[in-house]
Coordinates of C-alpha atoms in Angstrom, one line a residue:
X1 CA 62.7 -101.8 -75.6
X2 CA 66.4 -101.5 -76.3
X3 CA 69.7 -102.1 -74.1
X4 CA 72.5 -99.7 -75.1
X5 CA 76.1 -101.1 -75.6
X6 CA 78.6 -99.7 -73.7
X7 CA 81.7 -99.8 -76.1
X8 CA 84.6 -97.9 -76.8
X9 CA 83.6 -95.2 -79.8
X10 CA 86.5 -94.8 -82.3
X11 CA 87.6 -91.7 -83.8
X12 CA 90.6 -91.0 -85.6
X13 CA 90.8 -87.4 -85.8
X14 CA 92.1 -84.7 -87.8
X15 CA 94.5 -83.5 -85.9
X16 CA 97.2 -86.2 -85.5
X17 CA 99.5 -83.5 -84.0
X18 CA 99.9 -84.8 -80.3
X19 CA 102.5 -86.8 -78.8
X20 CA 101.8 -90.8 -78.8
X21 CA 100.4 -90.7 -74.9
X22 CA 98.2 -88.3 -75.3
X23 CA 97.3 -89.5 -78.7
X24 CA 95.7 -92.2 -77.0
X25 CA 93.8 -90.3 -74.4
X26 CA 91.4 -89.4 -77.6
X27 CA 91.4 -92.7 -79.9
X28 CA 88.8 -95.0 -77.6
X29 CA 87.1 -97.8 -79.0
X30 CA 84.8 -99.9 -78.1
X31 CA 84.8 -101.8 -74.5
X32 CA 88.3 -101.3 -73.3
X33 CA 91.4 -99.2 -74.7
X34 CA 94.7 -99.6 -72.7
X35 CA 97.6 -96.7 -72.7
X36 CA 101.4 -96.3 -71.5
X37 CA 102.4 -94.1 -68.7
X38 CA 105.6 -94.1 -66.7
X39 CA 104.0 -95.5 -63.3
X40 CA 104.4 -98.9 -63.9
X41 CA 102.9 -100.2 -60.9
X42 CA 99.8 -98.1 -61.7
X43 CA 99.3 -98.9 -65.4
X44 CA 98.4 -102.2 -66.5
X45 CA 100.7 -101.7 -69.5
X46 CA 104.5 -101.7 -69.9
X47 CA 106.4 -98.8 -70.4
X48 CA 108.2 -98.9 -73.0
X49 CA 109.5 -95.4 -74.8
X50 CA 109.4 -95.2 -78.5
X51 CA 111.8 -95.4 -81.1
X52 CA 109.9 -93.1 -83.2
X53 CA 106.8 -91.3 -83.4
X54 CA 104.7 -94.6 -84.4
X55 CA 101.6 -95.5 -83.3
X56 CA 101.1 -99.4 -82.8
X57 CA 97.3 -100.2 -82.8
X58 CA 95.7 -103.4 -82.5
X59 CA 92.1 -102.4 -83.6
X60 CA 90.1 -105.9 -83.1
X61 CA 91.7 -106.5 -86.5
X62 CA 93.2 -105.5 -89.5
X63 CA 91.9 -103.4 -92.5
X64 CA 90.7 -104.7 -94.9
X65 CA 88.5 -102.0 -97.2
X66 CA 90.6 -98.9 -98.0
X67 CA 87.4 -97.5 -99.7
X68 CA 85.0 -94.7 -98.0
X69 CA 82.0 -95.6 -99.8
X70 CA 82.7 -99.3 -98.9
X71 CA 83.9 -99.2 -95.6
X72 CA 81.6 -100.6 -92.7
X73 CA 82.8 -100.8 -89.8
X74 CA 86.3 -100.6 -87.5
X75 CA 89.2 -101.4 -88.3
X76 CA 88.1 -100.2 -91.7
X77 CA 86.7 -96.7 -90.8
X78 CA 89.3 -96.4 -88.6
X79 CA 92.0 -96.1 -91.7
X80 CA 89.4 -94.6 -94.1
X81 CA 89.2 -91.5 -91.3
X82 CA 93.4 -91.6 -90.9
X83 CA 93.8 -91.8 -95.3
X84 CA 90.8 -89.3 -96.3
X85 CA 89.4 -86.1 -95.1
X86 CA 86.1 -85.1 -95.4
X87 CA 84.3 -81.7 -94.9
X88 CA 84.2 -81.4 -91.6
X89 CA 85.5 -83.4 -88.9
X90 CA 84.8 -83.9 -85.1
X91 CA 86.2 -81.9 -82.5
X92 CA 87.6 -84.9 -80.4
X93 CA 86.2 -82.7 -76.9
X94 CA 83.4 -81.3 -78.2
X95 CA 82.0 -83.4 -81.0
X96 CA 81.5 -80.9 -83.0
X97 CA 81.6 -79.9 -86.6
X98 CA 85.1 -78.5 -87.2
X99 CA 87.0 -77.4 -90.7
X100 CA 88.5 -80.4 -92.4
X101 CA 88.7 -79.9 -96.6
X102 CA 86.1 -77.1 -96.1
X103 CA 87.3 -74.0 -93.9
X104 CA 83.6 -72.7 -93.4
X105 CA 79.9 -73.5 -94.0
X106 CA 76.7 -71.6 -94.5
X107 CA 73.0 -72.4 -94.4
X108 CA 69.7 -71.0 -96.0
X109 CA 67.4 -70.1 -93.4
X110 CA 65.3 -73.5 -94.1
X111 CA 68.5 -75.4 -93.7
X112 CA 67.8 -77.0 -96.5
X113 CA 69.9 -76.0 -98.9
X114 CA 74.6 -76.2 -97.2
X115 CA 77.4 -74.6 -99.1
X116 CA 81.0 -75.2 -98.0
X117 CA 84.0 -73.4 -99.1
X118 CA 86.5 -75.1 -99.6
X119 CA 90.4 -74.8 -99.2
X120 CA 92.7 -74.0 -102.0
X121 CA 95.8 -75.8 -100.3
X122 CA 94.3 -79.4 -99.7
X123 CA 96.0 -81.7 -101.9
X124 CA 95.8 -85.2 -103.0
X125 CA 98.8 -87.5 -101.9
X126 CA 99.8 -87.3 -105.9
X127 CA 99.8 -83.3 -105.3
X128 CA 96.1 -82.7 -107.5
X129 CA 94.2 -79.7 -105.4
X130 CA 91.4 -81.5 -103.8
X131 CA 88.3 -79.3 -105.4
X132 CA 84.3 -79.4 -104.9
X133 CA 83.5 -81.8 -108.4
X134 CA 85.6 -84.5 -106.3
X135 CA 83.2 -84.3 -104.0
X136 CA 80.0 -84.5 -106.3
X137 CA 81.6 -87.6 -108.3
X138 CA 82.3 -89.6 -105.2
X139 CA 78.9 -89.0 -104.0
X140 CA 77.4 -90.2 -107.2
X141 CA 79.9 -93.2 -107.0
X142 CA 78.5 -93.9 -103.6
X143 CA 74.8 -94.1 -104.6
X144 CA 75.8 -96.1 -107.6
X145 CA 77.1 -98.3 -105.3
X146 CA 73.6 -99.5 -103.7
X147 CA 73.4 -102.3 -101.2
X148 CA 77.4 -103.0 -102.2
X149 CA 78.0 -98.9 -100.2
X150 CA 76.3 -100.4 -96.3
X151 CA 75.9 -96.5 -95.4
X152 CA 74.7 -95.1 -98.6
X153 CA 71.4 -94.4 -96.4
X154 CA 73.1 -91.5 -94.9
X155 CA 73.0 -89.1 -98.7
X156 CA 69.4 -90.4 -98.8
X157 CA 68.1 -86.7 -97.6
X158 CA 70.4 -85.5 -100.5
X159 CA 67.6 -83.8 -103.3
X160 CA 67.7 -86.1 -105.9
X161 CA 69.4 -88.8 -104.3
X162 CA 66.7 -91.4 -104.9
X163 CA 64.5 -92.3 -107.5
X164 CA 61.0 -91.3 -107.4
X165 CA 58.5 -92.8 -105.4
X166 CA 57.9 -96.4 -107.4
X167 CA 53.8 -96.0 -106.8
X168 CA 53.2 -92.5 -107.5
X169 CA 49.8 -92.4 -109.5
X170 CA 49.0 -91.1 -112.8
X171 CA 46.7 -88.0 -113.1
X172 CA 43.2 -89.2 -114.6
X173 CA 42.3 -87.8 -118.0
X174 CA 40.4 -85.0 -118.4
X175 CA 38.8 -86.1 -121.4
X176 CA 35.4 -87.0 -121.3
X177 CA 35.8 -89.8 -124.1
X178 CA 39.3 -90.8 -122.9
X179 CA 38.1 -95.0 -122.9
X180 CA 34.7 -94.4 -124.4
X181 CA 34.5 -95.8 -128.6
X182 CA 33.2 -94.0 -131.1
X183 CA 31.9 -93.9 -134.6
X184 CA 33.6 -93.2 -137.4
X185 CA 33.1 -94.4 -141.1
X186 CA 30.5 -97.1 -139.8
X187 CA 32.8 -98.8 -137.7
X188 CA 34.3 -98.7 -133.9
X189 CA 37.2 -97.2 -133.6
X190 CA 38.3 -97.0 -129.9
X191 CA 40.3 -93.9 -129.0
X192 CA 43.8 -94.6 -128.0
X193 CA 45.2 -93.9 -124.2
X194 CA 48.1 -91.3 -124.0
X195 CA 50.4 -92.8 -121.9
X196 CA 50.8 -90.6 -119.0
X197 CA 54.8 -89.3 -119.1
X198 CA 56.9 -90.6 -115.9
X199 CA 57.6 -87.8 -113.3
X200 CA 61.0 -86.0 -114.5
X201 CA 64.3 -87.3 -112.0
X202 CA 65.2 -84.5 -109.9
X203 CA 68.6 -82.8 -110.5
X204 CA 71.2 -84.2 -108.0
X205 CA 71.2 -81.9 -105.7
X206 CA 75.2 -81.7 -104.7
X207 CA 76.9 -79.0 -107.4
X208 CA 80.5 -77.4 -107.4
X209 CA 79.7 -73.9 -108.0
X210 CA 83.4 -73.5 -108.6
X211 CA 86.5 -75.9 -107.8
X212 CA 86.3 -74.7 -104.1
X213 CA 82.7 -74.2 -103.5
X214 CA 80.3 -77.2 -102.9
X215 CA 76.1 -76.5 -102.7
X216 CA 74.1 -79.2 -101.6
X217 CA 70.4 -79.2 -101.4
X218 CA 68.6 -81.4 -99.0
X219 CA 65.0 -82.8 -99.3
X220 CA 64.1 -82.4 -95.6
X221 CA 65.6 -79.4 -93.2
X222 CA 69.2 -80.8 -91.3
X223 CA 70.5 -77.9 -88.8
X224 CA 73.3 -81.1 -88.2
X225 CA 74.5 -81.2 -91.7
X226 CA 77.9 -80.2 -91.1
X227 CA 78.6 -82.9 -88.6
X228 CA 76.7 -85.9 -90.7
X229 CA 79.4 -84.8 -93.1
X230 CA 82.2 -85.9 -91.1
X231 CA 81.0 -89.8 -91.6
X232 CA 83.6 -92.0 -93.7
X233 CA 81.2 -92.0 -96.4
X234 CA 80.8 -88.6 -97.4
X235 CA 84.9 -88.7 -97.7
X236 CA 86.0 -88.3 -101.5
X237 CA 87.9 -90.4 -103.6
X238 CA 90.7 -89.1 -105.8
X239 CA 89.2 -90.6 -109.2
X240 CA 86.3 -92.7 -109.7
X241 CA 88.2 -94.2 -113.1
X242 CA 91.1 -95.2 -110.5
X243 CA 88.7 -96.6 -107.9
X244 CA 90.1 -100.1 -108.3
X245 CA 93.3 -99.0 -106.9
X246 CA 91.6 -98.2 -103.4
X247 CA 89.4 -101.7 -103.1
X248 CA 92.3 -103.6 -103.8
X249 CA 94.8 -101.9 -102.3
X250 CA 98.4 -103.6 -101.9
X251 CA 101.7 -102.5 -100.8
X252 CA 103.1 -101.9 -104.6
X253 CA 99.4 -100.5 -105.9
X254 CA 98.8 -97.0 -103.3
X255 CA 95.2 -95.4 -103.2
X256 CA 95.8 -91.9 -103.8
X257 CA 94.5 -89.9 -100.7
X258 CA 93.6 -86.8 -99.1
X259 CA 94.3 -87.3 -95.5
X260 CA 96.6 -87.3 -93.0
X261 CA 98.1 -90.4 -94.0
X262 CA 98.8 -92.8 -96.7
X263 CA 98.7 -96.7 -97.4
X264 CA 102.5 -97.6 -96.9
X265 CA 101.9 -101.4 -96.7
X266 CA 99.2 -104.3 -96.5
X267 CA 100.8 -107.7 -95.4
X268 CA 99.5 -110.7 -92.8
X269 CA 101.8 -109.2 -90.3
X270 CA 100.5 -106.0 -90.3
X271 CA 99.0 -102.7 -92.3
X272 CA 101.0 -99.5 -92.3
X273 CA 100.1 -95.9 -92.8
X274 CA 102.8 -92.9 -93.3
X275 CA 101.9 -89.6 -92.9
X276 CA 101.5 -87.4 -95.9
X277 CA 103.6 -85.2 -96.9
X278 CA 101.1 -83.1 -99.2
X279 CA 98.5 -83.5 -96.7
X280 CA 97.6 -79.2 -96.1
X281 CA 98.4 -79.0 -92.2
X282 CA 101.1 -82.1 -92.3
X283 CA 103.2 -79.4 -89.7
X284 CA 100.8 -80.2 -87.2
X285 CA 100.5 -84.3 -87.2
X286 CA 103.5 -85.3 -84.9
X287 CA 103.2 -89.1 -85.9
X288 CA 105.4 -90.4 -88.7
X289 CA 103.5 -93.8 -88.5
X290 CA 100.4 -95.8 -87.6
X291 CA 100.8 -99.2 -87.5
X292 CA 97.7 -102.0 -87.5
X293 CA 98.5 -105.1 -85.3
X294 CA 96.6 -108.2 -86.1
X295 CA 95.9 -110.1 -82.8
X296 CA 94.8 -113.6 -82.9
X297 CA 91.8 -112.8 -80.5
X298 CA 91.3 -110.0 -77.6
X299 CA 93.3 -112.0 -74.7
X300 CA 96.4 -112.1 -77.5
X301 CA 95.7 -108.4 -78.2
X302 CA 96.5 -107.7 -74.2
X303 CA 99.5 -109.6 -74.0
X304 CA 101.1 -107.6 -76.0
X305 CA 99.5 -104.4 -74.6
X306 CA 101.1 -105.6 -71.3
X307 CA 104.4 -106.8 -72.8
X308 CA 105.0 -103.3 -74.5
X309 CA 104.0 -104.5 -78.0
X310 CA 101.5 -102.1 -78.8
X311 CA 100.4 -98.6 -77.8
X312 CA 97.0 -99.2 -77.8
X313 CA 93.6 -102.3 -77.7
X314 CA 90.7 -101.0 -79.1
X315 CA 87.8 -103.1 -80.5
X316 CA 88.3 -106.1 -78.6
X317 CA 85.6 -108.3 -77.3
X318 CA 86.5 -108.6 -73.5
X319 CA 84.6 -110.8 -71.0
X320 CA 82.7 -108.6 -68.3
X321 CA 85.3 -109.9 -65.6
X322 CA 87.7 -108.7 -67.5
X323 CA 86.6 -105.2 -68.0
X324 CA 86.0 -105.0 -64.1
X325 CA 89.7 -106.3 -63.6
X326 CA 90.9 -103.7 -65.9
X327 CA 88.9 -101.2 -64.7
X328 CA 90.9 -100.0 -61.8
X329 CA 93.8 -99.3 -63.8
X330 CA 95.0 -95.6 -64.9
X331 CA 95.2 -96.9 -68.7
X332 CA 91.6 -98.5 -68.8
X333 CA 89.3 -96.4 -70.7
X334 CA 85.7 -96.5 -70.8
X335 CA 83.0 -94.5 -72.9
X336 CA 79.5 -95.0 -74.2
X337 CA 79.2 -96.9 -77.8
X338 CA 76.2 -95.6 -79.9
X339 CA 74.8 -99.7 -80.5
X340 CA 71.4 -100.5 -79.6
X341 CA 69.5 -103.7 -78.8
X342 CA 65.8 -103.2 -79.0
X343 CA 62.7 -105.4 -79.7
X344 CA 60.8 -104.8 -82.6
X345 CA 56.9 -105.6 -82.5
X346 CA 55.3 -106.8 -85.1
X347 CA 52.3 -104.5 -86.0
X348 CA 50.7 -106.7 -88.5
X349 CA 50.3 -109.3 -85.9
X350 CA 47.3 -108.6 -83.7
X351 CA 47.8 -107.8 -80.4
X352 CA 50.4 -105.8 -81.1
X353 CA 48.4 -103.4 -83.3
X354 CA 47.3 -101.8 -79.8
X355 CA 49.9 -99.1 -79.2
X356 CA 48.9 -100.1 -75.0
X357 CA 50.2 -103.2 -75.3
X358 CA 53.2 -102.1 -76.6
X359 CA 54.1 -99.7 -74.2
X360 CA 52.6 -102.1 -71.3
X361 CA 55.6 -104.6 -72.4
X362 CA 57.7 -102.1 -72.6
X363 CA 57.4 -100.0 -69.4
X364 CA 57.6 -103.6 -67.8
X365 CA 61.3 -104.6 -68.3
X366 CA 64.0 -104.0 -65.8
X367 CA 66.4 -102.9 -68.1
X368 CA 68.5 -102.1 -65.4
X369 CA 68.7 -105.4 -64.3
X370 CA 69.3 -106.9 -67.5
X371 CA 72.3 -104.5 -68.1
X372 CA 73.5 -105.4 -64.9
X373 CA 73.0 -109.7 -64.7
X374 CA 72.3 -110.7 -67.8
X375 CA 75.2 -108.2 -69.9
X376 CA 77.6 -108.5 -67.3
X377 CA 77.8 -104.6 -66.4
X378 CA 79.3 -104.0 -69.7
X379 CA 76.1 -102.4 -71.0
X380 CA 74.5 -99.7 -69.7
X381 CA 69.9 -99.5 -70.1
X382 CA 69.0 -97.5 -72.9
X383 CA 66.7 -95.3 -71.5
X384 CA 66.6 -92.6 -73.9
X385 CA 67.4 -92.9 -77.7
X386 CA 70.5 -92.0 -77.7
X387 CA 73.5 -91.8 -74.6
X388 CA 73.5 -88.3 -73.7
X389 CA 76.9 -87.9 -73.7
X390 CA 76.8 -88.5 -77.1
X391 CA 74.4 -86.0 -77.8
X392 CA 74.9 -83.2 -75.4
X393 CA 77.2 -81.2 -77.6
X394 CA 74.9 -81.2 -80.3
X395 CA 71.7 -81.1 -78.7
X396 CA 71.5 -79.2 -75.6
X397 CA 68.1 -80.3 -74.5
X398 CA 68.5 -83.7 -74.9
X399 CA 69.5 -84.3 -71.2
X400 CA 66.5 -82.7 -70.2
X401 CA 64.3 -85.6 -72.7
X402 CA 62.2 -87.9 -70.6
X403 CA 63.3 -91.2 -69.7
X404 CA 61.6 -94.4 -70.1
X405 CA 61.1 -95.8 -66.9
X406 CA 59.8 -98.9 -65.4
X407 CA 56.4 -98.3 -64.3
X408 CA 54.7 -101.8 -63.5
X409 CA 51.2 -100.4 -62.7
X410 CA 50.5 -98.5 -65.5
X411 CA 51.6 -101.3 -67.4
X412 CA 49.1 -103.1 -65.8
X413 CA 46.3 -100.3 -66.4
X414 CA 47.4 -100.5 -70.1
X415 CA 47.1 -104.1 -70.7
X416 CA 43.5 -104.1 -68.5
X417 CA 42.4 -101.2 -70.7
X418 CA 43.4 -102.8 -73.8
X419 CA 41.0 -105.9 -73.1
X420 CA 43.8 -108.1 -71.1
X421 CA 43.5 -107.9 -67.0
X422 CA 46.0 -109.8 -66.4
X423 CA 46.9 -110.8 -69.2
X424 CA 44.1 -113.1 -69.3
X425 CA 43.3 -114.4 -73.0
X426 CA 46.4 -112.6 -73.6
X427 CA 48.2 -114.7 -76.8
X428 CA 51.4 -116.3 -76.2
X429 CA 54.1 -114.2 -77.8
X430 CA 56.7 -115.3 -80.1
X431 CA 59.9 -113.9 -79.8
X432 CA 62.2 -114.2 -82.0
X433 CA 66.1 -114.3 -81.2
X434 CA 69.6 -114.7 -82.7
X435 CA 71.1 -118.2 -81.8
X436 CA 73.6 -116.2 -79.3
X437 CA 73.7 -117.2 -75.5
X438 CA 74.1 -113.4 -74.1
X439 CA 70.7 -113.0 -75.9
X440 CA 69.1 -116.1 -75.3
X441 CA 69.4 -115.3 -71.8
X442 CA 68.5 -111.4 -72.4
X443 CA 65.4 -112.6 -74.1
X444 CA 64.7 -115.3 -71.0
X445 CA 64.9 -112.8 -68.8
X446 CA 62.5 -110.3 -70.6
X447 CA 60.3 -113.3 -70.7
X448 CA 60.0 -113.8 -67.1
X449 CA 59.2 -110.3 -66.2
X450 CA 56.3 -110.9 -68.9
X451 CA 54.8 -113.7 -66.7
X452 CA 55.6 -113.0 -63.5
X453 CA 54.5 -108.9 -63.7
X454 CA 51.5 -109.0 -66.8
X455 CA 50.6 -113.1 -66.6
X456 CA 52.0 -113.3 -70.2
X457 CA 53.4 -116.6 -71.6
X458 CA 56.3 -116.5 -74.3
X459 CA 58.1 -118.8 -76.7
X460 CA 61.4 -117.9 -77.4
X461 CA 62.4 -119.3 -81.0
X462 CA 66.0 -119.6 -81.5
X463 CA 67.3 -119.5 -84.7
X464 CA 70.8 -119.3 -87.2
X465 CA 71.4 -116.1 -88.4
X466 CA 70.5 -116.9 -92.3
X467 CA 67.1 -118.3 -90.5
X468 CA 66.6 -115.6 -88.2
X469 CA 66.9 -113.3 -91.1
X470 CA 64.3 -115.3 -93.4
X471 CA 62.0 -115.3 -90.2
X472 CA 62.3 -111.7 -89.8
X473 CA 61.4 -110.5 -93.2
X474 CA 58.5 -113.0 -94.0
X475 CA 57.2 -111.9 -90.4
X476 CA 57.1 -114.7 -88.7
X477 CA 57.0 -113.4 -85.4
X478 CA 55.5 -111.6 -83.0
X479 CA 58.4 -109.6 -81.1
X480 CA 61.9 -110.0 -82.4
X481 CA 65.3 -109.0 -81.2
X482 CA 67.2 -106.6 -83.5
X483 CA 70.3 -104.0 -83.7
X484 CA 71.3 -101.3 -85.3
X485 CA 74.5 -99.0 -84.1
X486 CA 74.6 -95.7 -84.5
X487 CA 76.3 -94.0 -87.5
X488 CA 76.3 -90.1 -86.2
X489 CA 74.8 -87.7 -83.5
X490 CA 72.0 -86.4 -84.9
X491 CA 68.6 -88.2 -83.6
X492 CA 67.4 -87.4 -86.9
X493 CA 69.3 -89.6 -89.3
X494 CA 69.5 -92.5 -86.6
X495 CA 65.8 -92.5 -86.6
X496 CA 65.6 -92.5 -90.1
X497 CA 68.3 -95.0 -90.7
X498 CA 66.7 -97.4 -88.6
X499 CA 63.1 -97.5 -89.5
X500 CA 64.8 -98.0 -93.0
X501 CA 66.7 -101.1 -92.8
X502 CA 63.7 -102.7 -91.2
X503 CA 61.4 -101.4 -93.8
X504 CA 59.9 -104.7 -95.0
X505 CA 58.8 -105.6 -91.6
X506 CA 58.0 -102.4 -90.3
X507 CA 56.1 -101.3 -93.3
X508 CA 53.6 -104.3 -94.1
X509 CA 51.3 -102.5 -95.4
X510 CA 53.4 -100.6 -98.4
X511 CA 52.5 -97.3 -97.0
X512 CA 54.2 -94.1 -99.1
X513 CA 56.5 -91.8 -98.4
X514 CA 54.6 -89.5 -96.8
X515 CA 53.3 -91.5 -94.3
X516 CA 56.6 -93.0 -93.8
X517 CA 57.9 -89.2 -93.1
X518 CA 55.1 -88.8 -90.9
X519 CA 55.8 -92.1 -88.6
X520 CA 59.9 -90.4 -88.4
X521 CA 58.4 -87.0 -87.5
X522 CA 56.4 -89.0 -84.7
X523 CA 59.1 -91.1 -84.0
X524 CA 61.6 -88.2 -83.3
X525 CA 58.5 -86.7 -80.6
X526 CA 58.6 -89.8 -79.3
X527 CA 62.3 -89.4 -78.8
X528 CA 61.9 -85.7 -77.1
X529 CA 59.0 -86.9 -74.9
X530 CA 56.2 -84.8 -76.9

């Protein structure tokens, strides 16, 4: 059961050519982004013309992790994508893969083994050629990392990327007397036990052939490889020796980087990038400067949209009435955010063992409703996986997957046929919720389709965050509300990703990899409506 966000996505692209207006046409973010235009009277915002080619952004925020490996979220990705390219970027119409440090790509015919060739003219902002080894050491650095890298998940397909499976078995002996004691001399002797040898590491499976050709091998196919690429993390850092310069970055201590712009200056008042002048197609980006705004909250962050202050609000948490008052305006823009909410079911916990019971609950929420009263219209029901529009340019036949629909008497059939007409004898569920009023009143809402439509009784136990998340991982729940936004395109890797970070809970039973491969492969048919 999930309810889909409907935020501004941000994207900062490679091409940084165009003039500021339309500049802003492609950098949308979250729920609202606001842009100049001449027709006053039409436009929410002033027009004011510019000085100079700089674009003044108030991005929910101001950087504050200049690192790829380290970055997590807006307005921190935001200025990794501006400071460092990567591979491949996104086509800002499209969404697909297009040439960033690598001016082609190849496959095996398994697609599981990608080599990209790379430029000879990208340089770093210190003039060093950008060449395939920085590539392998950064994606070492990033594993290294662990937990301290939030989207190190994403290299986990990578051969060699994580350790062996922790409870792969010994082979038995084959030695008949292997424990047995014997006789030697008159006394027991018993025979030692050879230690079985641990499984050897595999080889990392990302290798510069040559400074401008990079291999990587991949443990499971990935016909999407080239755009999962384009992420912030894959992006390379100049020198891993240096990183320090990049984590604590400062007006009169630079990161060197590779991208279309460089750290100029980190203050309270504001962080500025410049463009780069060794950056490979620096002709084409039009901007001289990008300038983050800090805004005290999103209503100060409008203001000065309106008052001509900045160019552009992105990442800002407006009230549903606000988006509908903004919405008729020529500079309102609106677009699809990959963020899910979604109940997660606690399989350990007997009812919902039975896979009828969980689709009964399911099938029986009006998540149109909810997206409507509850979220304000600011949402939209998450009826497939992932927002098509998100997906179409990748995945052709995801508009024709099945959606889930609300279907109240099969529901009914399903809960009958799993033993609970009715819901009679049915258990009282426990759902578990973040202290936050927008879900308390998701989560009463759910509940009261669960009673009035099946004749099922909740309690809904609110808790802190730190408590929530202690609740969560012990299991002391029955259905509990979670989140998990979207890091690329591919239903793949967002499958994967988030049966991951709930492993503890989703994986009581400390089943192995295989089986764990097998519930994604039956998780992505799920997904396609096999």
């Amino acid at each position: 059961m999930s309810i889909r966000t409907r935020q501004k996505r941000k994207r900062v692209f490679r091409r940084w050519g165009t003039p500021v207006a339309s500049l802003l046409l492609v950098v949308m973010a979250l729920t609202s982004g606001c842009f100049l235009d001449q027709e006053v009277e039409q436009y929410y915002g002033r027009a004011v013309a510019p000085h100079s080619q700089e674009f003044r952004w108030s991005d929910g925020g101001l950087p504050q992790v200049f690192d790829p490996a380290l970055a997590a979220v807006p307005p921190d990705t935001d200025a990794v994508r501006a400071m460092f390219e990567g591979l491949t970027e996104y086509d800002p119409k499209t969404l697909v893969p297009v040439p960033g440090v690598a001016t082609r790509w190849e496959s095996s015919t398994d697609n599981r083994e990608w080599t990209f060739y790379l430029r000879h003219d990208a340089r770093w902002s210190n003039n060093d050629a950008v060449t395939a080894h920085d590539f392998v050491r950064s994606w070492q650095r990033t594993l290294q990392l662990g937990e301290r890298a939030p989207h190190a998940r994403l290299l986990k397909n990578i051969e060699g990327a994580m350790p062996v499976a922790a409870n792969s078995q010994p082979q038995p002996s084959t030695e008949a007397q292997a424990n047995t004691p014997r006789e030697q001399n008159g006394k027991e002797e018993a025979k030692k036990e050879t230690k079985p040898e641990a499984p050897p590491q595999p080889k990392f499976g990302v290798e510069a052939i040559d400074d401008y050709t990079l291999r990587v091998r991949l443990v499971e196919p990935d016909p999407n490889f080239p755009a999962l690429v384009s992420h912030p993390v894959f992006r390379p850092v100049h020198n891993v020796d240096d990183i320090s310069a990049i984590i604590n970055a400062s007006a009169s201590q630079r990161p060197i980087s590779n991208g279309a712009f460089q750290l100029s200056k980190v203050g309270a008042d504001g962080v500025l990038l410049e463009r780069a002048k060794n950056y490979w197609d620096s002709q084409a980006v039009s901007l001289q400067r990008v300038q983050f705004v800090p805004a005290q909250d999103a209503e100060t962050a409008l203001l000065a949209y309106r008052a001509g202050e900045v160019d552009a609000v992105t990442n800002a948490g407006f009230e549903p009435l606000a988006i509908k008052l903004l919405a008729p305006y020529k500079d309102f823009r609106r677009a699809t955010f990959g963020a899910l909410t979604y109940y997660s079911f606690n399989m350990s916990h007997a009812p919902f063992d039975d896979v009828r019971v969980r689709e009964a609950l399911t099938i029986a929420i009006d998540r149109d409703r909810i997206s409507e009263d509850e979220m304000g219209g600011a949402t939209e029901p998450a009826k497939k996986f992932l927002p098509t529009e998100m997906t179409a340019a990748v995945d052709a036949n995801h508009a024709q997957t099945p959606q889930i629909e609300r279907d109240l008497v099969r529901a009914k059939k399903l809960l009958a046929d799993a033993g609970f007409p009715n819901g009679k004898d049915f258990p009282k569920i426990r759902l578990l919720v973040n202290r936050n009023a927008q879900q308390r009143e998701v989560a009463e809402s759910v509940a009261s389709v669960w009673h009035g439509a099946l004749g099922i009784e909740t309690e809904i136990v609110l808790k802190d965050w730190n408590d929530y998340e202690l609740a969560f991982r012990s299991g002391d729940y029955d259905v509990a509300r979670r989140s998990y936004v979207m890091q690329t395109l591919d239903e793949s890797d967002n499958l994967r990703e988030m049966l991951e970070q709930d492993a503890a809970s989703l994986n009581p039973s400390q089943q192995t990899g295989a089986q764990l491969r097998s519930l994604l492969f039956t998780g992505q048919a799920l997904c396609r409506g096999l």
